[in-house]
Amino acid sequence: MSSKILIVEDESDIVELLAYNLRQAGFETEAVFNGADALQRAIENPPELILLDLLLPEIDGLEVCRLLKRDPHTETIPIIMLTAKGEEIDRIVGLELGADDYITKPFSPREVVLRVRAVLRRTSNGQSTAGSQLRVAGLTIDMDKHQVHSEEGVIDLTATEFKMLSLLAGSPGRVFSRSVLMDAVWGQEYYGLDRTIDTHISRLRRKLGDFGDLIETVHGVGYRFKG
Ligand code: CA
């Protein structure tokens, strides 16, 4: 059975472009033009993924994202946000609200199809985990032993570096903002500077050697593990 994608966008030419290309790629699509209908459809007939435009009439995309991620019926449905250039703040807020990825307009339909596939892959059965081990791109991350190794042997990491790596590598392709990383590593009550994260990331990259390139900088937002 093909995966169903719910498109939430008020501009009909963009809806047509998305729907056409997704169907060509083998997906089923459904479109709604406002946030209220999106929430209703997501509950009544949950799609495998939602493409959510940020600029919508009445309830905006961020609010729709927040409501979907707060409702136990819809919280696990992956969301890709469609944002315009210059909506960087919205992008960061969206990722913090739980969106899985974002695509900047204007986009190529091919990019959309690739992103949709990537998000579906990693949210369904993307990563191979054997027990408490996570294996990605030649690295084995052992959650119980708090140890990382490659074919060449154990890579010695601090507790902070280990946490950051396992978080990033646990969701390849997902962008983590600096404040999300900070919360995850040190907890909500920690008030650090963005460059604190940057320092830890650059040390982590150095220790990973050739694998350091797997952690990519997403300019103006944060970091992601190559997915
Ligand atoms: Ca719009």
PDB file of C-alpha atoms and ligand atoms in Angstrom, residues 9-11 53 55-56 105, ligand 1:
ATOM      1  CA  GLU A   9      -1.321  24.691   1.782  1.00  0.00           C
ATOM      2  CA  ASP A  10      -3.653  27.504   0.752  1.00  0.00           C
ATOM      3  CA  GLU A  11      -2.006  28.243  -2.604  1.00  0.00           C
ATOM      4  CA  ASP A  53       2.893  25.308   4.916  1.00  0.00           C
ATOM      5  CA  LEU A  55       1.678  30.772   6.038  1.00  0.00           C
ATOM      6  CA  LEU A  56      -1.936  29.695   6.267  1.00  0.00           C
ATOM      7  CA  LYS A 105      10.372  27.787  -0.962  1.00  0.00           C
TER       8      LYS A 105
HETATM    9 CA    CA B   1       0.579  29.577   2.102  1.00  0.00          CA
END
